[in-house]
Amino acid sequence: MDNENKLRVKGPGSARRQFPADTARMACGVGLLGLGLSLYARHAKALPPAAIRPPGAIPEAEFSAACIRCGMCVRDCPFDILLLAKPEEPMSTGTPYFVARQAPCEMCEDIPCIKACPTNALDHSLTDITKSKMGLAVLVDQETCLNFLGLRCDICYRVCPVLDKAITLDPQNNLRTGKHTLFIPVVHSEHCTGCGLCEKACPTEIAAIKVFPLYLAKGQLSAHYRLGWVEKEKAGGSLVAPDVEHQYNMPEGMQYEHGKGLSAVPPAPISPVEPVGLPKAFQGGKL
Amino acid sequence: MSAGFLRPGAEAIAEKGWLLAHKWLILRRASQIGILLLFLVGPWFKWWIVKGNLNYSYTLDFLPLTDAFQFVQLLAARQIPETIAIIGAGLVVLFYWLVGGRTYCSWVCPVNLVTDLANWLRARLGLKGGAHLSRQTRYWIFGMALVATALSGTLVWEMVNPVTLLQRGLIFGMGFAWTVILAVFLFDLFVMRHGWCGHFCPVGVCYSLIGKFSLLRVKLPAREACNDCMDCFAVCPEQQVIRPALKAINGRAPIILDENCTNCGRCIDVCSKNVFRFGARIGAATGAGAVAPLPK
Ligand code: SF4
Ligand code: SF4
Ligand code: SF4
Ligand code: SF4
Ligand code: SF4
């Protein structure tokens, strides 16, 4: 007979005395295991730079809780771009991602991956694929981008499915030749879906333009920052007093000129003029 | 008593013939491997009978099935899935309520193939002893997994869950998931008899909770014929469930009501006296406390 049965032959009393100690031991052990797992889970909460979530993926912190790791999205992707994370990959095991340089999202109009998803890990209210935000393209290497070097590669610009919106070409002077134009690819985050077609297509050995998860690719202004020109447009006019010419308080009869320094004011014909140099507000006028 | 030195089941083979003495084992393996193949012929041959994996699957484009433990974990993480997954979870709970909760363990779970192999090898190699731990540990792990999920906001257990790691690995690519499976195998082989499934796995716990009330049970209509050969105890992965019903402890009815019986049918196969058979819980209540599950 195996030990387990032998134990059962003992009287109920000994089993009962055993109980609190056993329970405490078990609770501690299992608690430690839970702690270890939770700590281990933390490393899996951020996405590695090359891993892009499928379209409609909810923010990363919630994604790993909402996704049931079923792979339905993987199966229904007609281009077979999606993979499920393996345990050794530094993200939540079993959750879907793609690597743009290997196989980018082709931005299916009917978004079958979202339709297949049985959870809210992929947001079912996203019906227009051009509104998706899988990541953001960043022209990471200006030293190897062919357009930066003065050539007309333009490939990223041309393959972009949100043509002429997500990437535009910004003409600049080619200072090296002095007479040509550089066509600088500029990514616009409000239109870029992060599909990764540009990264896939970039002809350089290692892509000069890369798609990153949004948390890596996008900066954010501090909340109290206001852009003057935006505020001006919103208010329909300037919000500050117009600039006035700067005044130096010089010894009488002297003037100051940049680079020359102090000099005597040349005598000028005296004419009756209004007082200048005071802000309008102090002139009794209105703003 | 020479029979005690024979391998468990030898008597049954002699009495009933090899096939009848392995009937449920064969059916069970067919079910486990068959279900795995159903998932695999999709990626292998593009025969999409079933899509997804055991966590959530979609069969023949109409039948959603959601794993009960995955569903509970989602709820613990305060996530409500789409309606189709909720329906899937309902169907699964209903199904296992009918056929017995831990029937999942014996008839579906791929890890059971691994732990059964470890246990078989353990017996073959004559490995005895090893670590002992209360079988209640799994309930603590079950609770811990849900609490950790609620606190951390991510499905913590899914990083190490051998059940999903193995099945998803086979269907979608294994990676290093095999190391976890190997660890479970070696643990069951060398460290603890019936270690993983009998002491730790919270998936089994989740299904055992459904099994508390389930319909299909092992009955012992001929328990008086028992000759105490102990073969059923030797083969049962949850041997503590048999005694109350077999020995009529506290006047219990001849039906195994413990939620941790996996409905594997090994006891039926191995018993030369045909003490056991499958049957419905209904109408079995001949003794006092027959319907109430065993007090812990
Ligand atoms: S939009 Fe199409 S290509 Fe992109 S991930 Fe979804 S199914 Fe695949
Ligand atoms: S279909 Fe949804 S739940 Fe399933 S793996 Fe993809 S994102 Fe996760
Ligand atoms: S495809 Fe690459 S090399 Fe060409 S313009 Fe775009 S970033 Fe530059
Ligand atoms: S206890 Fe867990 S691992 Fe074992 S068979 Fe059941 S579900 Fe599978
Ligand atoms: S009692 Fe019988 S059916 Fe239940 S787990 Fe044990 S051997 Fe399997």
XYZ file of C-alpha atoms and ligand atoms in Angstrom:
623
model
C 0.000 0.000 0.000
C 1.264 3.409 -0.785
C 2.048 5.962 1.887
C -0.979 8.045 1.244
C -3.218 5.240 2.362
C -1.107 4.519 5.383
C -1.569 8.078 6.483
C -5.277 7.680 6.272
C -5.204 4.750 8.651
C -4.030 7.063 11.425
C -6.637 8.364 13.804
C -8.475 11.557 12.958
C -6.871 13.283 15.974
C -3.348 13.223 14.608
C -4.587 14.453 11.271
C -6.280 17.344 12.993
C -3.164 18.378 14.941
C -1.259 18.206 11.696
C -3.749 20.470 9.995
C -2.765 24.032 11.053
C 0.948 23.480 10.428
C 0.317 21.882 7.065
C -2.062 24.610 6.058
C 0.360 27.334 7.073
C 3.159 25.665 5.167
C 1.011 25.303 2.108
C -0.298 28.861 2.284
C 3.260 30.207 2.542
C 4.527 28.070 -0.295
C 1.670 28.911 -2.589
C 1.850 32.585 -1.596
C 5.531 32.708 -2.514
C 4.778 31.022 -5.795
C 2.127 33.652 -6.465
C 4.523 36.452 -5.633
C 7.178 34.993 -7.907
C 4.704 34.634 -10.733
C 3.416 38.179 -10.314
C 6.954 39.567 -10.425
C 7.738 37.422 -13.424
C 4.532 38.715 -15.015
C 5.767 42.288 -14.798
C 8.495 41.756 -17.341
C 5.866 40.593 -19.751
C 3.773 43.722 -19.495
C 5.711 45.863 -21.970
C 6.039 44.972 -25.600
C 9.480 44.405 -27.120
C 10.326 47.010 -29.805
C 9.953 44.700 -32.811
C 6.610 43.192 -31.745
C 3.518 44.927 -33.082
C 0.024 43.994 -31.949
C -2.733 43.295 -34.513
C -5.076 46.143 -35.462
C -7.521 47.254 -32.796
C -5.402 45.916 -29.930
C -6.377 47.667 -26.712
C -3.600 49.328 -24.667
C -0.855 46.916 -23.713
C -1.473 46.948 -19.962
C -4.977 45.607 -20.527
C -4.286 43.541 -23.590
C -2.489 40.797 -21.716
C -5.473 40.521 -19.378
C -8.150 40.564 -22.058
C -6.622 38.218 -24.635
C -7.572 34.578 -24.093
C -4.548 33.464 -26.177
C -6.640 31.413 -28.567
C -4.956 32.323 -31.830
C -8.232 32.887 -33.692
C -6.777 36.147 -35.042
C -3.742 34.211 -36.256
C -5.943 31.740 -38.086
C -8.182 34.250 -39.776
C -5.430 36.561 -41.008
C -5.354 35.854 -44.757
C -1.719 36.905 -44.979
C -0.655 34.738 -42.072
C 1.399 37.485 -40.485
C 0.455 36.939 -36.854
C 2.351 34.800 -34.365
C 1.591 33.781 -30.796
C 4.332 34.669 -28.315
C 6.367 31.718 -27.114
C 7.352 31.447 -23.449
C 10.913 32.597 -24.110
C 9.774 35.784 -25.835
C 9.705 38.828 -23.554
C 5.969 39.459 -23.695
C 2.793 37.839 -22.435
C 3.008 34.200 -23.508
C 0.476 33.170 -26.096
C -0.563 36.668 -27.161
C -0.504 37.653 -30.852
C 1.988 39.974 -32.546
C 3.709 40.488 -35.840
C 7.178 41.591 -36.875
C 6.864 44.235 -39.571
C 10.197 43.547 -41.277
C 9.205 39.899 -41.713
C 5.532 40.247 -42.587
C 3.664 43.525 -42.214
C -0.073 43.927 -41.778
C -1.676 44.289 -45.208
C -4.551 46.263 -43.743
C -7.494 44.138 -44.886
C -10.548 46.280 -45.408
C -12.833 43.860 -43.528
C -10.274 43.339 -40.707
C -10.827 39.563 -40.277
C -8.471 39.371 -37.304
C -10.737 41.585 -35.221
C -13.842 39.730 -36.378
C -12.334 36.430 -35.260
C -11.394 37.651 -31.799
C -13.733 36.271 -29.109
C -12.627 38.810 -26.514
C -12.293 42.568 -26.365
C -8.514 42.295 -26.727
C -9.060 43.498 -30.286
C -11.502 46.375 -30.219
C -14.567 45.332 -32.192
C -15.683 48.924 -32.636
C -12.804 49.509 -35.036
C -14.289 49.073 -38.487
C -12.099 51.388 -40.549
C -8.649 49.865 -40.827
C -7.096 53.226 -41.721
C -8.040 54.378 -38.221
C -6.041 51.630 -36.551
C -2.990 52.427 -34.443
C -0.892 49.284 -34.347
C 2.270 51.281 -33.909
C 4.032 54.232 -35.466
C 6.639 54.384 -38.205
C 9.777 56.295 -37.319
C 12.555 57.160 -39.745
C 15.190 56.008 -37.317
C 18.315 56.305 -39.419
C 18.824 59.538 -41.325
C 22.372 58.454 -42.105
C 21.314 55.479 -44.195
C 17.931 56.552 -45.577
C 18.535 56.868 -49.308
C 16.350 59.945 -49.603
C 18.354 61.651 -46.878
C 21.442 60.841 -48.908
C 19.961 62.720 -51.825
C 18.646 59.806 -53.897
C 15.058 59.379 -54.988
C 14.184 56.091 -53.285
C 10.731 57.160 -52.049
C 9.781 53.522 -51.562
C 8.310 53.938 -48.085
C 6.303 56.865 -49.337
C 4.974 54.873 -52.274
C 4.055 51.630 -50.491
C 2.256 53.370 -47.674
C -1.431 52.399 -47.836
C -2.398 55.767 -46.391
C -0.648 57.387 -49.321
C 0.411 60.999 -49.020
C -1.023 61.306 -45.548
C 0.966 59.026 -43.251
C 4.241 59.757 -45.054
C 4.887 62.957 -46.989
C 8.032 64.039 -48.771
C 9.364 67.312 -47.475
C 11.636 69.100 -49.989
C 14.804 70.568 -48.518
C 18.000 71.965 -49.968
C 20.751 69.455 -50.504
C 23.564 71.302 -48.775
C 26.127 68.805 -50.047
C 25.593 69.517 -53.732
C 24.168 72.938 -53.167
C 21.836 72.673 -56.141
C 19.643 69.601 -55.605
C 16.633 68.868 -53.484
C 16.353 66.282 -50.719
C 12.926 64.669 -50.425
C 12.741 63.949 -46.746
C 10.151 61.328 -45.733
C 8.134 62.667 -42.816
C 5.746 60.411 -40.874
C 2.527 61.923 -39.541
C 1.275 60.110 -36.485
C -2.339 61.108 -36.936
C -2.488 59.076 -40.162
C 0.122 56.324 -39.715
C -1.544 53.006 -38.781
C 1.698 51.242 -37.905
C 1.069 48.510 -40.474
C 4.787 48.264 -41.184
C 4.605 48.088 -44.982
C 7.221 50.862 -45.153
C 9.606 49.002 -42.878
C 9.149 45.832 -44.889
C 9.767 47.659 -48.184
C 12.746 49.820 -47.207
C 15.509 48.571 -49.542
C 18.459 49.196 -47.244
C 20.111 46.206 -45.595
C 18.578 47.142 -42.274
C 15.463 49.273 -42.583
C 16.008 53.003 -42.123
C 12.324 53.395 -41.286
C 10.906 51.167 -38.568
C 7.579 50.672 -36.890
C 7.551 50.674 -33.104
C 4.817 50.158 -30.545
C 3.275 53.536 -29.769
C 4.690 53.736 -26.271
C 8.179 53.672 -27.769
C 7.590 55.767 -30.835
C 5.553 58.641 -29.546
C 6.568 61.489 -27.276
C 4.150 63.619 -25.339
C 4.144 67.285 -24.396
C 3.687 68.194 -20.768
C 0.065 68.838 -19.954
C 0.574 72.527 -19.225
C 2.227 73.275 -22.559
C 0.286 75.525 -24.910
C 1.275 76.099 -28.484
C 0.917 79.829 -29.070
C -0.061 79.521 -32.690
C -2.688 76.914 -31.939
C -4.171 78.966 -29.127
C -4.128 82.037 -31.347
C -6.126 80.214 -33.974
C -8.579 78.927 -31.386
C -9.062 82.397 -29.916
C -9.251 83.987 -33.339
C -6.534 86.509 -32.565
C -3.407 87.218 -30.587
C -3.685 86.605 -26.872
C -0.715 88.761 -25.869
C 0.114 92.409 -26.336
C 1.907 92.931 -29.627
C 5.655 93.061 -29.322
C 7.275 96.456 -28.947
C 10.725 97.435 -29.991
C 13.198 96.814 -27.258
C 14.368 99.950 -25.464
C 17.723 100.446 -23.817
C 18.010 102.950 -21.066
C 21.105 104.844 -22.123
C 22.823 107.813 -20.661
C 21.373 110.882 -22.194
C 22.533 111.529 -25.697
C 24.037 108.097 -26.162
C 22.913 105.122 -28.233
C 23.859 101.474 -28.437
C 24.268 99.432 -31.555
C 25.019 95.741 -31.664
C 28.658 95.158 -32.539
C 29.563 98.819 -32.354
C 28.806 99.607 -28.771
C 27.930 102.966 -27.321
C 28.048 106.086 -29.424
C 26.708 109.570 -29.283
C 23.288 110.083 -30.798
C 23.670 112.003 -33.991
C 21.686 115.207 -33.885
C 18.389 114.813 -35.693
C 15.899 117.278 -36.955
C 13.337 117.646 -34.276
C 9.795 116.866 -35.321
C 6.653 116.530 -33.305
C 5.970 112.809 -32.915
C 3.841 110.693 -30.719
C 5.620 108.983 -27.881
C 6.833 105.612 -29.146
C 7.963 102.469 -27.475
C 5.178 102.184 -24.930
C 2.961 99.145 -25.136
C -0.444 99.925 -26.492
C -1.953 99.045 -23.201
C -0.209 101.951 -21.629
C -1.273 104.279 -24.399
C -4.875 104.203 -23.371
C -5.626 102.124 -26.421
C -7.319 98.771 -26.436
C -5.680 95.415 -26.970
C -1.233 -13.843 -1.474
C 0.416 -14.234 -4.825
C -2.027 -11.949 -6.600
C -0.523 -9.010 -4.701
C 2.729 -9.448 -6.612
C 1.114 -9.445 -9.995
C 0.815 -6.182 -11.846
C -2.513 -4.460 -11.214
C -4.983 -5.592 -13.782
C -3.376 -8.983 -14.415
C -6.327 -10.702 -12.873
C -8.767 -8.657 -14.905
C -6.926 -9.545 -18.117
C -7.098 -13.187 -17.176
C -10.811 -12.971 -16.390
C -12.103 -10.584 -19.055
C -9.472 -10.714 -21.783
C -6.994 -7.990 -22.709
C -9.387 -5.904 -24.751
C -12.130 -5.633 -22.135
C -9.522 -4.987 -19.462
C -8.286 -2.013 -21.494
C -11.546 -0.798 -22.984
C -11.769 2.579 -21.297
C -8.054 3.168 -21.564
C -8.192 2.684 -25.318
C -11.242 4.900 -25.682
C -9.619 7.530 -23.532
C -6.396 7.594 -25.523
C -8.426 7.727 -28.716
C -10.287 10.733 -27.350
C -7.167 12.565 -26.154
C -5.227 11.988 -29.345
C -8.279 12.478 -31.548
C -9.022 15.885 -30.055
C -5.394 16.900 -30.455
C -5.485 15.768 -34.096
C -8.669 17.724 -34.740
C -6.753 20.829 -33.752
C -3.678 19.799 -35.714
C -5.138 18.880 -39.107
C -5.934 22.574 -39.569
C -2.371 23.845 -39.514
C -1.026 20.609 -41.030
C -3.358 20.025 -43.972
C -5.495 23.161 -43.974
C -8.538 21.146 -42.969
C -10.128 23.699 -40.760
C -12.529 21.620 -38.709
C -11.469 23.378 -35.528
C -9.748 26.729 -35.209
C -8.071 28.122 -32.130
C -6.937 26.004 -29.205
C -8.332 24.618 -25.961
C -8.540 28.132 -24.496
C -11.114 29.048 -27.074
C -12.007 27.174 -30.212
C -14.451 27.553 -33.027
C -15.615 24.322 -34.628
C -17.073 24.057 -38.141
C -17.748 27.789 -38.094
C -20.608 27.508 -35.636
C -19.587 25.964 -32.323
C -17.706 28.181 -29.876
C -16.073 26.536 -26.856
C -14.315 28.472 -24.124
C -12.159 26.830 -21.491
C -13.735 27.205 -18.056
C -10.515 28.117 -16.268
C -9.545 30.665 -18.929
C -12.962 32.218 -18.556
C -12.644 32.440 -14.783
C -9.207 34.017 -15.180
C -10.579 36.636 -17.567
C -13.258 37.481 -15.018
C -10.614 37.732 -12.285
C -8.766 40.197 -14.494
C -12.029 42.152 -14.768
C -12.389 41.449 -18.460
C -15.678 40.518 -20.051
C -15.129 38.768 -23.373
C -17.400 38.959 -26.408
C -20.781 37.220 -26.231
C -19.563 34.331 -28.370
C -16.907 33.443 -25.794
C -19.471 33.653 -22.995
C -21.721 31.265 -24.909
C -18.690 29.023 -25.410
C -18.008 28.975 -21.687
C -21.659 28.163 -20.987
C -21.572 25.228 -23.397
C -18.394 23.876 -21.830
C -19.771 24.122 -18.297
C -22.982 22.438 -19.418
C -21.076 19.662 -21.176
C -18.858 18.898 -18.210
C -21.801 19.108 -15.872
C -23.257 16.267 -17.930
C -20.192 14.076 -18.376
C -18.316 14.822 -15.146
C -16.023 17.765 -14.435
C -12.611 16.202 -14.402
C -13.552 14.110 -17.385
C -11.712 16.979 -19.028
C -8.534 15.744 -17.361
C -8.815 12.154 -18.472
C -10.334 12.538 -21.868
C -9.183 15.899 -23.241
C -6.180 17.430 -21.514
C -2.925 16.793 -23.411
C -0.825 17.029 -20.243
C -2.596 13.932 -18.981
C -0.785 11.979 -21.704
C 2.495 13.242 -20.279
C 1.694 12.605 -16.623
C 0.174 9.201 -17.397
C 3.371 8.291 -19.210
C 5.412 9.424 -16.216
C 3.240 7.386 -13.897
C 3.418 4.314 -16.103
C 7.199 4.605 -16.284
C 7.359 5.130 -12.541
C 5.543 1.866 -12.003
C 7.641 0.071 -14.618
C 10.895 1.279 -13.092
C 9.601 0.413 -9.655
C 10.241 3.929 -8.346
C 8.771 4.230 -4.885
C 8.290 6.995 -2.354
C 9.078 10.608 -3.099
C 7.707 13.865 -1.760
C 4.287 14.044 -0.125
C 1.959 16.940 -0.136
C -1.691 17.449 0.568
C -3.939 17.094 -2.426
C -5.604 20.269 -1.210
C -2.581 22.223 -2.432
C -4.201 22.562 -5.832
C -7.124 24.491 -4.380
C -4.692 26.965 -2.888
C -2.927 27.295 -6.209
C -6.263 27.822 -7.904
C -7.060 30.628 -5.467
C -3.582 32.084 -5.727
C -3.724 32.150 -9.526
C -6.970 34.106 -9.439
C -5.837 36.514 -6.718
C -2.531 37.168 -8.475
C -4.434 37.727 -11.704
C -6.780 40.200 -10.045
C -3.918 42.073 -8.385
C -1.509 42.160 -11.305
C -4.081 42.683 -14.028
C -2.577 40.048 -16.272
C -3.291 36.348 -16.680
C -0.444 35.292 -14.418
C -1.007 31.563 -14.555
C -0.946 31.564 -18.332
C 2.792 32.154 -18.304
C 3.402 28.738 -16.769
C 0.204 26.758 -17.357
C 1.506 23.480 -18.832
C -1.909 22.621 -20.264
C -2.098 25.642 -22.519
C 1.646 25.810 -23.117
C 1.642 22.262 -24.440
C -1.498 22.418 -26.510
C -0.818 25.855 -27.935
C 2.772 24.830 -28.495
C 1.777 21.822 -30.577
C -0.642 23.854 -32.683
C 1.051 27.242 -32.958
C 4.732 26.511 -32.354
C 6.416 25.134 -29.282
C 9.381 27.386 -28.542
C 10.751 26.567 -25.139
C 7.374 25.414 -23.825
C 8.740 21.864 -23.953
C 10.953 22.664 -20.958
C 7.877 23.200 -18.782
C 6.367 19.947 -20.018
C 9.606 18.093 -19.394
C 9.696 19.543 -15.876
C 6.179 18.244 -15.209
C 7.145 14.839 -16.589
C 10.293 14.550 -14.507
C 8.514 15.826 -11.429
C 5.820 13.180 -11.749
C 8.375 10.510 -12.547
C 10.959 11.110 -9.843
C 9.585 13.506 -7.248
C 5.901 12.911 -6.627
C 3.474 10.222 -7.708
C 0.533 11.855 -9.514
C 2.309 15.093 -8.654
C 1.053 17.601 -11.171
C -2.513 16.477 -11.857
C -3.115 15.167 -8.367
C -1.660 17.999 -6.314
C -1.078 21.198 -8.288
C -3.026 21.782 -11.459
C -5.637 24.556 -11.041
C -7.220 23.681 -14.385
C -8.191 20.349 -12.925
C -9.499 22.188 -9.854
C -11.712 24.378 -11.990
C -13.227 21.355 -13.708
C -13.559 19.511 -10.416
C -15.770 22.354 -9.195
C -18.109 21.711 -12.118
C -17.848 18.013 -11.302
C -19.250 18.539 -7.811
C -22.678 18.433 -9.346
C -22.115 16.451 -12.499
C -24.310 13.704 -13.791
C -22.049 10.947 -15.100
C -20.339 9.077 -12.284
C -18.635 5.798 -11.585
C -21.027 3.489 -9.755
C -20.231 0.353 -7.827
C -23.336 -1.784 -8.252
C -21.405 -4.928 -7.327
C -19.317 -3.645 -4.469
C -20.087 -6.717 -2.405
C -18.133 -8.739 -4.960
C -14.925 -6.812 -4.146
C -12.194 -9.255 -3.073
C -9.817 -6.526 -1.807
C -7.244 -7.062 -4.492
C -6.566 -3.305 -4.316
C -6.010 -3.059 -8.053
C -8.399 -0.122 -8.390
C -6.471 1.789 -5.726
C -3.257 0.993 -7.527
C -4.388 2.399 -10.860
C -6.611 5.280 -9.746
C -4.950 8.686 -10.096
C -7.178 10.025 -7.290
C -7.338 6.918 -5.132
C -8.817 8.768 -2.144
C -12.126 8.987 -4.013
C -12.774 5.242 -4.115
C -12.808 4.149 -0.472
C -15.982 5.869 0.756
C -18.038 4.343 -2.022
C -16.358 0.954 -2.136
C -16.255 0.378 1.614
C -19.579 2.062 2.354
C -17.906 4.477 4.767
C -20.635 6.239 6.787
C -23.188 4.252 4.869
C -22.326 5.849 1.571
C -24.112 4.773 -1.554
C -22.200 2.721 -4.115
C -21.377 5.715 -6.278
C -18.217 7.813 -6.459
C -19.336 11.342 -5.749
C -15.976 12.938 -5.058
C -15.442 15.779 -7.518
C -11.875 14.678 -8.143
C -12.772 11.383 -9.756
C -11.630 11.927 -13.323
C -14.049 9.453 -14.892
C -11.080 7.779 -16.501
C -12.610 4.334 -16.115
C -9.340 2.725 -15.061
C -11.068 1.166 -12.051
C -13.686 -0.343 -14.365
C -11.012 -1.806 -16.629
C -8.848 -3.172 -13.874
C -11.488 -4.788 -11.703
C -11.804 -8.516 -12.326
C -15.013 -8.669 -10.313
C -16.798 -6.044 -12.414
C -17.554 -3.940 -9.368
C -17.527 -0.640 -11.265
C -19.433 0.806 -14.187
C -20.395 4.220 -15.463
C -23.848 5.473 -14.633
C -25.948 8.539 -13.954
C -26.006 10.130 -10.551
C -29.788 10.207 -10.654
C -31.483 7.245 -9.007
C -28.291 6.185 -7.278
C -29.231 7.662 -3.943
C -29.796 4.479 -2.040
C -27.813 5.386 1.052
C -27.758 8.404 3.309
C -25.696 11.317 2.070
C -25.423 9.792 -1.363
C -25.886 13.042 -3.213
C -23.899 15.261 -0.892
C -20.235 15.418 -1.852
C -17.717 14.123 0.660
C -16.847 16.515 3.462
C -13.188 17.488 3.217
S -5.705 43.542 -40.994
Fe -5.483 41.728 -42.306
S -3.257 41.520 -42.619
Fe -3.558 42.890 -40.892
S -3.436 41.541 -39.125
Fe -5.588 41.792 -39.615
S -6.053 40.071 -40.935
Fe -3.822 40.226 -40.888
S -8.223 36.330 -31.334
Fe -8.262 37.835 -29.689
S -8.215 36.624 -27.812
Fe -7.569 35.266 -29.467
S -5.340 35.434 -29.499
Fe -6.119 36.940 -30.953
S -6.272 38.822 -29.766
Fe -6.109 37.140 -28.304
S 12.233 53.281 -48.092
Fe 13.882 53.464 -46.615
S 15.593 54.302 -47.774
Fe 13.774 54.603 -49.006
S 13.101 56.669 -48.505
Fe 11.997 55.275 -47.146
S 13.240 55.139 -45.313
Fe 14.498 56.040 -46.890
S -5.115 17.981 -13.604
Fe -4.533 19.581 -15.025
S -2.824 18.793 -16.212
Fe -3.797 17.059 -15.164
S -5.187 16.274 -16.653
Fe -6.348 17.715 -15.390
S -6.190 19.665 -16.468
Fe -4.660 18.326 -17.315
S -12.308 6.289 -9.319
Fe -12.055 5.177 -11.226
S -12.772 6.591 -12.793
Fe -12.453 7.797 -10.941
S -10.387 8.562 -11.172
Fe -10.246 6.655 -9.984
S -9.861 5.096 -11.536
Fe -10.582 6.909 -12.615
